[in-house]
mmCIF file with all atom_site columns, C-alpha atoms in Angstrom:
data_model
loop_
_atom_site.group_PDB
_atom_site.id
_atom_site.type_symbol
_atom_site.label_atom_id
_atom_site.label_alt_id
_atom_site.label_comp_id
_atom_site.label_asym_id
_atom_site.label_entity_id
_atom_site.label_seq_id
_atom_site.pdbx_PDB_ins_code
_atom_site.Cartn_x
_atom_site.Cartn_y
_atom_site.Cartn_z
_atom_site.occupancy
_atom_site.B_iso_or_equiv
_atom_site.pdbx_formal_charge
_atom_site.auth_seq_id
_atom_site.auth_comp_id
_atom_site.auth_asym_id
_atom_site.auth_atom_id
_atom_site.pdbx_PDB_model_num
ATOM 1   C CA . MET A 1 1   ? -41.765 -93.264 51.455 1.00 0.00 ? 1   MET A CA 1
ATOM 2   C CA . ALA A 1 2   ? -43.174 -92.495 48.014 1.00 0.00 ? 2   ALA A CA 1
ATOM 3   C CA . SER A 1 3   ? -40.905 -91.093 45.295 1.00 0.00 ? 3   SER A CA 1
ATOM 4   C CA . GLN A 1 4   ? -41.628 -87.751 43.678 1.00 0.00 ? 4   GLN A CA 1
ATOM 5   C CA . LEU A 1 5   ? -40.405 -86.279 40.413 1.00 0.00 ? 5   LEU A CA 1
ATOM 6   C CA . ARG A 1 6   ? -40.646 -82.487 40.224 1.00 0.00 ? 6   ARG A CA 1
ATOM 7   C CA . VAL A 1 7   ? -39.596 -80.452 37.206 1.00 0.00 ? 7   VAL A CA 1
ATOM 8   C CA . ASP A 1 8   ? -40.148 -76.894 36.005 1.00 0.00 ? 8   ASP A CA 1
ATOM 9   C CA . LYS A 1 9   ? -39.951 -77.815 32.334 1.00 0.00 ? 9   LYS A CA 1
ATOM 10  C CA . ILE A 1 10  ? -39.357 -80.809 30.098 1.00 0.00 ? 10  ILE A CA 1
ATOM 11  C CA . VAL A 1 11  ? -37.605 -79.867 26.883 1.00 0.00 ? 11  VAL A CA 1
ATOM 12  C CA . PRO A 1 12  ? -37.449 -82.301 23.934 1.00 0.00 ? 12  PRO A CA 1
ATOM 13  C CA . VAL A 1 13  ? -33.968 -83.477 22.865 1.00 0.00 ? 13  VAL A CA 1
ATOM 14  C CA . ASP A 1 14  ? -34.165 -81.259 19.770 1.00 0.00 ? 14  ASP A CA 1
ATOM 15  C CA . GLY A 1 15  ? -35.338 -78.244 21.806 1.00 0.00 ? 15  GLY A CA 1
ATOM 16  C CA . ILE A 1 16  ? -38.677 -76.456 21.847 1.00 0.00 ? 16  ILE A CA 1
ATOM 17  C CA . PRO A 1 17  ? -40.021 -75.785 18.341 1.00 0.00 ? 17  PRO A CA 1
ATOM 18  C CA . THR A 1 18  ? -39.915 -72.159 17.214 1.00 0.00 ? 18  THR A CA 1
ATOM 19  C CA . GLY A 1 19  ? -43.108 -70.463 18.290 1.00 0.00 ? 19  GLY A CA 1
ATOM 20  C CA . GLY A 1 20  ? -44.107 -73.497 20.338 1.00 0.00 ? 20  GLY A CA 1
ATOM 21  C CA . GLY A 1 21  ? -45.488 -72.880 23.801 1.00 0.00 ? 21  GLY A CA 1
ATOM 22  C CA . GLY A 1 22  ? -44.498 -74.850 26.836 1.00 0.00 ? 22  GLY A CA 1
ATOM 23  C CA . GLY A 1 23  ? -48.022 -75.833 27.832 1.00 0.00 ? 23  GLY A CA 1
ATOM 24  C CA . ILE A 1 24  ? -50.779 -75.025 30.276 1.00 0.00 ? 24  ILE A CA 1
ATOM 25  C CA . ILE A 1 25  ? -49.604 -73.657 33.620 1.00 0.00 ? 25  ILE A CA 1
ATOM 26  C CA . GLN A 1 26  ? -52.900 -73.071 35.436 1.00 0.00 ? 26  GLN A CA 1
ATOM 27  C CA . VAL A 1 27  ? -56.643 -72.750 34.877 1.00 0.00 ? 27  VAL A CA 1
ATOM 28  C CA . VAL A 1 28  ? -59.023 -70.434 36.777 1.00 0.00 ? 28  VAL A CA 1
ATOM 29  C CA . MET A 1 29  ? -62.793 -70.174 36.337 1.00 0.00 ? 29  MET A CA 1
ATOM 30  C CA . GLY A 1 30  ? -65.480 -67.744 37.418 1.00 0.00 ? 30  GLY A CA 1
ATOM 31  C CA . GLU A 1 31  ? -69.221 -68.165 36.980 1.00 0.00 ? 31  GLU A CA 1
ATOM 32  C CA . SER A 1 32  ? -72.523 -66.465 37.705 1.00 0.00 ? 32  SER A CA 1
ATOM 33  C CA . ASP A 1 33  ? -76.171 -67.416 37.276 1.00 0.00 ? 33  ASP A CA 1
ATOM 34  C CA . THR A 1 34  ? -77.523 -64.042 38.437 1.00 0.00 ? 34  THR A CA 1
ATOM 35  C CA . GLN A 1 35  ? -79.304 -62.282 35.590 1.00 0.00 ? 35  GLN A CA 1
ATOM 36  C CA . THR A 1 36  ? -78.180 -58.681 35.147 1.00 0.00 ? 36  THR A CA 1
ATOM 37  C CA . ASP A 1 37  ? -79.776 -55.997 33.016 1.00 0.00 ? 37  ASP A CA 1
ATOM 38  C CA . THR A 1 38  ? -78.818 -52.551 31.781 1.00 0.00 ? 38  THR A CA 1
ATOM 39  C CA . THR A 1 39  ? -80.133 -49.700 29.664 1.00 0.00 ? 39  THR A CA 1
ATOM 40  C CA . SER A 1 40  ? -76.700 -48.059 29.648 1.00 0.00 ? 40  SER A CA 1
ATOM 41  C CA . THR A 1 41  ? -75.093 -46.988 26.385 1.00 0.00 ? 41  THR A CA 1
ATOM 42  C CA . SER A 1 42  ? -71.694 -47.202 28.152 1.00 0.00 ? 42  SER A CA 1
ATOM 43  C CA . TYR A 1 43  ? -70.068 -50.478 29.168 1.00 0.00 ? 43  TYR A CA 1
ATOM 44  C CA . VAL A 1 44  ? -71.103 -51.808 32.599 1.00 0.00 ? 44  VAL A CA 1
ATOM 45  C CA . ASP A 1 45  ? -70.187 -54.949 34.554 1.00 0.00 ? 45  ASP A CA 1
ATOM 46  C CA . CYS A 1 46  ? -72.415 -58.019 34.355 1.00 0.00 ? 46  CYS A CA 1
ATOM 47  C CA . GLY A 1 47  ? -71.035 -59.742 37.460 1.00 0.00 ? 47  GLY A CA 1
ATOM 48  C CA . LEU A 1 48  ? -68.936 -62.272 35.549 1.00 0.00 ? 48  LEU A CA 1
ATOM 49  C CA . SER A 1 49  ? -65.204 -62.143 36.295 1.00 0.00 ? 49  SER A CA 1
ATOM 50  C CA . ALA A 1 50  ? -62.159 -64.215 37.235 1.00 0.00 ? 50  ALA A CA 1
ATOM 51  C CA . THR A 1 51  ? -58.728 -63.376 38.617 1.00 0.00 ? 51  THR A CA 1
ATOM 52  C CA . ILE A 1 52  ? -55.459 -65.086 37.747 1.00 0.00 ? 52  ILE A CA 1
ATOM 53  C CA . THR A 1 53  ? -51.894 -64.489 38.932 1.00 0.00 ? 53  THR A CA 1
ATOM 54  C CA . PRO A 1 54  ? -49.577 -65.443 36.060 1.00 0.00 ? 54  PRO A CA 1
ATOM 55  C CA . LYS A 1 55  ? -46.512 -67.438 37.050 1.00 0.00 ? 55  LYS A CA 1
ATOM 56  C CA . PHE A 1 56  ? -44.409 -65.804 34.314 1.00 0.00 ? 56  PHE A CA 1
ATOM 57  C CA . ALA A 1 57  ? -44.539 -62.308 32.797 1.00 0.00 ? 57  ALA A CA 1
ATOM 58  C CA . THR A 1 58  ? -44.083 -63.914 29.370 1.00 0.00 ? 58  THR A CA 1
ATOM 59  C CA . SER A 1 59  ? -47.204 -66.077 29.724 1.00 0.00 ? 59  SER A CA 1
ATOM 60  C CA . LYS A 1 60  ? -50.313 -65.572 27.648 1.00 0.00 ? 60  LYS A CA 1
ATOM 61  C CA . ILE A 1 61  ? -53.819 -65.859 29.056 1.00 0.00 ? 61  ILE A CA 1
ATOM 62  C CA . LEU A 1 62  ? -56.440 -67.643 26.948 1.00 0.00 ? 62  LEU A CA 1
ATOM 63  C CA . ILE A 1 63  ? -59.842 -66.215 27.917 1.00 0.00 ? 63  ILE A CA 1
ATOM 64  C CA . LEU A 1 64  ? -62.959 -68.268 27.165 1.00 0.00 ? 64  LEU A CA 1
ATOM 65  C CA . VAL A 1 65  ? -66.415 -66.817 27.868 1.00 0.00 ? 65  VAL A CA 1
ATOM 66  C CA . MET A 1 66  ? -69.766 -68.605 27.657 1.00 0.00 ? 66  MET A CA 1
ATOM 67  C CA . ASN A 1 67  ? -72.916 -66.629 28.432 1.00 0.00 ? 67  ASN A CA 1
ATOM 68  C CA . THR A 1 68  ? -76.471 -65.894 27.308 1.00 0.00 ? 68  THR A CA 1
ATOM 69  C CA . VAL A 1 69  ? -77.649 -62.481 26.109 1.00 0.00 ? 69  VAL A CA 1
ATOM 70  C CA . GLN A 1 70  ? -81.105 -61.045 25.481 1.00 0.00 ? 70  GLN A CA 1
ATOM 71  C CA . GLN A 1 71  ? -82.377 -57.554 24.643 1.00 0.00 ? 71  GLN A CA 1
ATOM 72  C CA . ASN A 1 72  ? -85.736 -55.879 24.239 1.00 0.00 ? 72  ASN A CA 1
ATOM 73  C CA . SER A 1 73  ? -84.595 -53.351 21.659 1.00 0.00 ? 73  SER A CA 1
ATOM 74  C CA . ASP A 1 74  ? -81.518 -52.117 19.816 1.00 0.00 ? 74  ASP A CA 1
ATOM 75  C CA . ARG A 1 75  ? -78.237 -54.083 20.014 1.00 0.00 ? 75  ARG A CA 1
ATOM 76  C CA . THR A 1 76  ? -76.224 -55.538 22.846 1.00 0.00 ? 76  THR A CA 1
ATOM 77  C CA . ARG A 1 77  ? -72.444 -55.302 22.689 1.00 0.00 ? 77  ARG A CA 1
ATOM 78  C CA . VAL A 1 78  ? -70.048 -57.110 25.002 1.00 0.00 ? 78  VAL A CA 1
ATOM 79  C CA . THR A 1 79  ? -66.380 -56.553 25.722 1.00 0.00 ? 79  THR A CA 1
ATOM 80  C CA . LEU A 1 80  ? -63.592 -57.872 27.952 1.00 0.00 ? 80  LEU A CA 1
ATOM 81  C CA . HIS A 1 81  ? -62.089 -55.573 30.556 1.00 0.00 ? 81  HIS A CA 1
ATOM 82  C CA . CYS A 1 82  ? -58.611 -56.224 32.014 1.00 0.00 ? 82  CYS A CA 1
ATOM 83  C CA . SER A 1 83  ? -57.401 -54.784 35.327 1.00 0.00 ? 83  SER A CA 1
ATOM 84  C CA . ALA A 1 84  ? -53.760 -54.893 34.140 1.00 0.00 ? 84  ALA A CA 1
ATOM 85  C CA . THR A 1 85  ? -54.445 -52.531 31.228 1.00 0.00 ? 85  THR A CA 1
ATOM 86  C CA . GLY A 1 86  ? -57.261 -50.589 32.909 1.00 0.00 ? 86  GLY A CA 1
ATOM 87  C CA . GLY A 1 87  ? -59.609 -50.958 29.969 1.00 0.00 ? 87  GLY A CA 1
ATOM 88  C CA . THR A 1 88  ? -60.874 -53.119 27.167 1.00 0.00 ? 88  THR A CA 1
ATOM 89  C CA . ILE A 1 89  ? -58.294 -55.489 25.754 1.00 0.00 ? 89  ILE A CA 1
ATOM 90  C CA . HIS A 1 90  ? -59.374 -55.879 22.149 1.00 0.00 ? 90  HIS A CA 1
ATOM 91  C CA . GLY A 1 91  ? -58.757 -52.309 20.996 1.00 0.00 ? 91  GLY A CA 1
ATOM 92  C CA . SER A 1 92  ? -62.235 -51.691 19.594 1.00 0.00 ? 92  SER A CA 1
ATOM 93  C CA . SER A 1 93  ? -64.811 -49.292 20.992 1.00 0.00 ? 93  SER A CA 1
ATOM 94  C CA . ASN A 1 94  ? -67.489 -51.380 19.269 1.00 0.00 ? 94  ASN A CA 1
ATOM 95  C CA . GLY A 1 95  ? -67.034 -54.473 21.425 1.00 0.00 ? 95  GLY A CA 1
ATOM 96  C CA . LEU A 1 96  ? -66.287 -58.032 20.512 1.00 0.00 ? 96  LEU A CA 1
ATOM 97  C CA . GLN A 1 97  ? -69.825 -59.128 19.750 1.00 0.00 ? 97  GLN A CA 1
ATOM 98  C CA . ALA A 1 98  ? -73.115 -57.502 18.752 1.00 0.00 ? 98  ALA A CA 1
ATOM 99  C CA . TYR A 1 99  ? -76.507 -59.207 19.045 1.00 0.00 ? 99  TYR A CA 1
ATOM 100 C CA . GLU A 1 100 ? -79.860 -58.305 17.537 1.00 0.00 ? 100 GLU A CA 1
ATOM 101 C CA . GLY A 1 101 ? -83.253 -59.693 18.391 1.00 0.00 ? 101 GLY A CA 1
ATOM 102 C CA . ASN A 1 102 ? -86.125 -59.134 20.754 1.00 0.00 ? 102 ASN A CA 1
ATOM 103 C CA . ALA A 1 103 ? -86.749 -61.285 23.843 1.00 0.00 ? 103 ALA A CA 1
ATOM 104 C CA . ILE A 1 104 ? -84.670 -64.120 22.361 1.00 0.00 ? 104 ILE A CA 1
ATOM 105 C CA . ASN A 1 105 ? -81.944 -65.846 24.350 1.00 0.00 ? 105 ASN A CA 1
ATOM 106 C CA . MET A 1 106 ? -78.774 -66.016 22.275 1.00 0.00 ? 106 MET A CA 1
ATOM 107 C CA . ALA A 1 107 ? -75.393 -67.591 22.981 1.00 0.00 ? 107 ALA A CA 1
ATOM 108 C CA . CYS A 1 108 ? -72.633 -65.123 23.813 1.00 0.00 ? 108 CYS A CA 1
ATOM 109 C CA . ASN A 1 109 ? -69.392 -67.062 23.441 1.00 0.00 ? 109 ASN A CA 1
ATOM 110 C CA . LEU A 1 110 ? -66.006 -65.508 22.819 1.00 0.00 ? 110 LEU A CA 1
ATOM 111 C CA . SER A 1 111 ? -62.325 -66.230 23.173 1.00 0.00 ? 111 SER A CA 1
ATOM 112 C CA . TYR A 1 112 ? -59.261 -64.021 23.268 1.00 0.00 ? 112 TYR A CA 1
ATOM 113 C CA . LEU A 1 113 ? -55.530 -64.631 23.765 1.00 0.00 ? 113 LEU A CA 1
ATOM 114 C CA . HIS A 1 114 ? -54.028 -61.854 25.896 1.00 0.00 ? 114 HIS A CA 1
ATOM 115 C CA . SER A 1 115 ? -50.468 -61.001 26.990 1.00 0.00 ? 115 SER A CA 1
ATOM 116 C CA . PRO A 1 116 ? -50.823 -59.183 30.333 1.00 0.00 ? 116 PRO A CA 1
ATOM 117 C CA . ASN A 1 117 ? -47.026 -58.863 30.766 1.00 0.00 ? 117 ASN A CA 1
ATOM 118 C CA . THR A 1 118 ? -47.113 -59.220 34.557 1.00 0.00 ? 118 THR A CA 1
ATOM 119 C CA . THR A 1 119 ? -46.835 -61.652 37.454 1.00 0.00 ? 119 THR A CA 1
ATOM 120 C CA . SER A 1 120 ? -49.319 -59.643 39.525 1.00 0.00 ? 120 SER A CA 1
ATOM 121 C CA . ALA A 1 121 ? -52.967 -60.640 39.907 1.00 0.00 ? 121 ALA A CA 1
ATOM 122 C CA . VAL A 1 122 ? -55.050 -59.793 36.828 1.00 0.00 ? 122 VAL A CA 1
ATOM 123 C CA . THR A 1 123 ? -58.856 -59.639 36.804 1.00 0.00 ? 123 THR A CA 1
ATOM 124 C CA . TYR A 1 124 ? -60.772 -60.120 33.569 1.00 0.00 ? 124 TYR A CA 1
ATOM 125 C CA . LYS A 1 125 ? -64.456 -59.241 33.484 1.00 0.00 ? 125 LYS A CA 1
ATOM 126 C CA . LEU A 1 126 ? -67.227 -59.223 30.936 1.00 0.00 ? 126 LEU A CA 1
ATOM 127 C CA . GLN A 1 127 ? -68.965 -55.890 30.319 1.00 0.00 ? 127 GLN A CA 1
ATOM 128 C CA . TYR A 1 128 ? -71.914 -54.957 28.113 1.00 0.00 ? 128 TYR A CA 1
ATOM 129 C CA . LEU A 1 129 ? -74.091 -52.118 26.840 1.00 0.00 ? 129 LEU A CA 1
ATOM 130 C CA . ASN A 1 130 ? -77.222 -51.469 24.812 1.00 0.00 ? 130 ASN A CA 1
ATOM 131 C CA . THR A 1 131 ? -76.554 -49.320 21.753 1.00 0.00 ? 131 THR A CA 1
ATOM 132 C CA . GLY A 1 132 ? -79.826 -47.360 21.918 1.00 0.00 ? 132 GLY A CA 1
ATOM 133 C CA . GLY A 1 133 ? -80.641 -47.336 25.623 1.00 0.00 ? 133 GLY A CA 1
ATOM 134 C CA . GLY A 1 134 ? -83.077 -50.255 25.486 1.00 0.00 ? 134 GLY A CA 1
ATOM 135 C CA . SER A 1 135 ? -82.882 -53.210 27.886 1.00 0.00 ? 135 SER A CA 1
ATOM 136 C CA . SER A 1 136 ? -80.093 -55.777 27.600 1.00 0.00 ? 136 SER A CA 1
ATOM 137 C CA . PHE A 1 137 ? -79.660 -58.828 29.818 1.00 0.00 ? 137 PHE A CA 1
ATOM 138 C CA . LEU A 1 138 ? -76.694 -61.121 30.508 1.00 0.00 ? 138 LEU A CA 1
ATOM 139 C CA . GLN A 1 139 ? -76.891 -64.503 32.226 1.00 0.00 ? 139 GLN A CA 1
ATOM 140 C CA . ALA A 1 140 ? -80.359 -64.151 30.682 1.00 0.00 ? 140 ALA A CA 1
ATOM 141 C CA . ALA A 1 141 ? -83.188 -66.305 32.028 1.00 0.00 ? 141 ALA A CA 1
ATOM 142 C CA . THR A 1 142 ? -80.777 -67.364 34.819 1.00 0.00 ? 142 THR A CA 1
ATOM 143 C CA . HIS A 1 143 ? -78.535 -69.280 32.443 1.00 0.00 ? 143 HIS A CA 1
ATOM 144 C CA . LYS A 1 144 ? -75.133 -69.680 34.065 1.00 0.00 ? 144 LYS A CA 1
ATOM 145 C CA . GLY A 1 145 ? -72.331 -67.634 32.522 1.00 0.00 ? 145 GLY A CA 1
ATOM 146 C CA . SER A 1 146 ? -68.690 -68.646 32.845 1.00 0.00 ? 146 SER A CA 1
ATOM 147 C CA . ILE A 1 147 ? -65.278 -67.158 32.198 1.00 0.00 ? 147 ILE A CA 1
ATOM 148 C CA . THR A 1 148 ? -62.256 -69.472 32.059 1.00 0.00 ? 148 THR A CA 1
ATOM 149 C CA . LEU A 1 149 ? -58.681 -68.174 32.196 1.00 0.00 ? 149 LEU A CA 1
ATOM 150 C CA . ILE A 1 150 ? -55.909 -70.499 31.010 1.00 0.00 ? 150 ILE A CA 1
ATOM 151 C CA . GLU A 1 151 ? -52.286 -69.476 31.546 1.00 0.00 ? 151 GLU A CA 1
ATOM 152 C CA . VAL A 1 152 ? -50.193 -70.726 28.641 1.00 0.00 ? 152 VAL A CA 1
ATOM 153 C CA . SER A 1 153 ? -46.399 -70.561 28.779 1.00 0.00 ? 153 SER A CA 1
ATOM 154 C CA . ALA A 1 154 ? -44.688 -68.707 25.949 1.00 0.00 ? 154 ALA A CA 1
#
């Protein structure tokens, strides 16, 4: 019979440093290679999301997004939506990123550290809009977009 060592936490002899986290608890990833487009001037879903159930209410969720954006006119803005808060999680109506250009594929990469304050399932999704009603595309030219959620203990 093989031996097993199972622990919830390993604490250094001198204790956990002030402000130091306990480490990574779990990692969840969602991805999509389906191009979506919108002419909406209000935020809409782009089909890229992931759901995580935090083990601890004190955990933080590190959100990493990699995507490709393109527009035919005006600007594209993207934002993160959180089911636990029922809205955007960055506190800005202007979105996290703005892109300008015409028929050019541009990287849309962002990160955010969020405290959902729950042990219930939380869904994070990427949303976008076009500021002037032109066409905006995400997962542009069928580039695969991904969203990675990393639960970090407090």
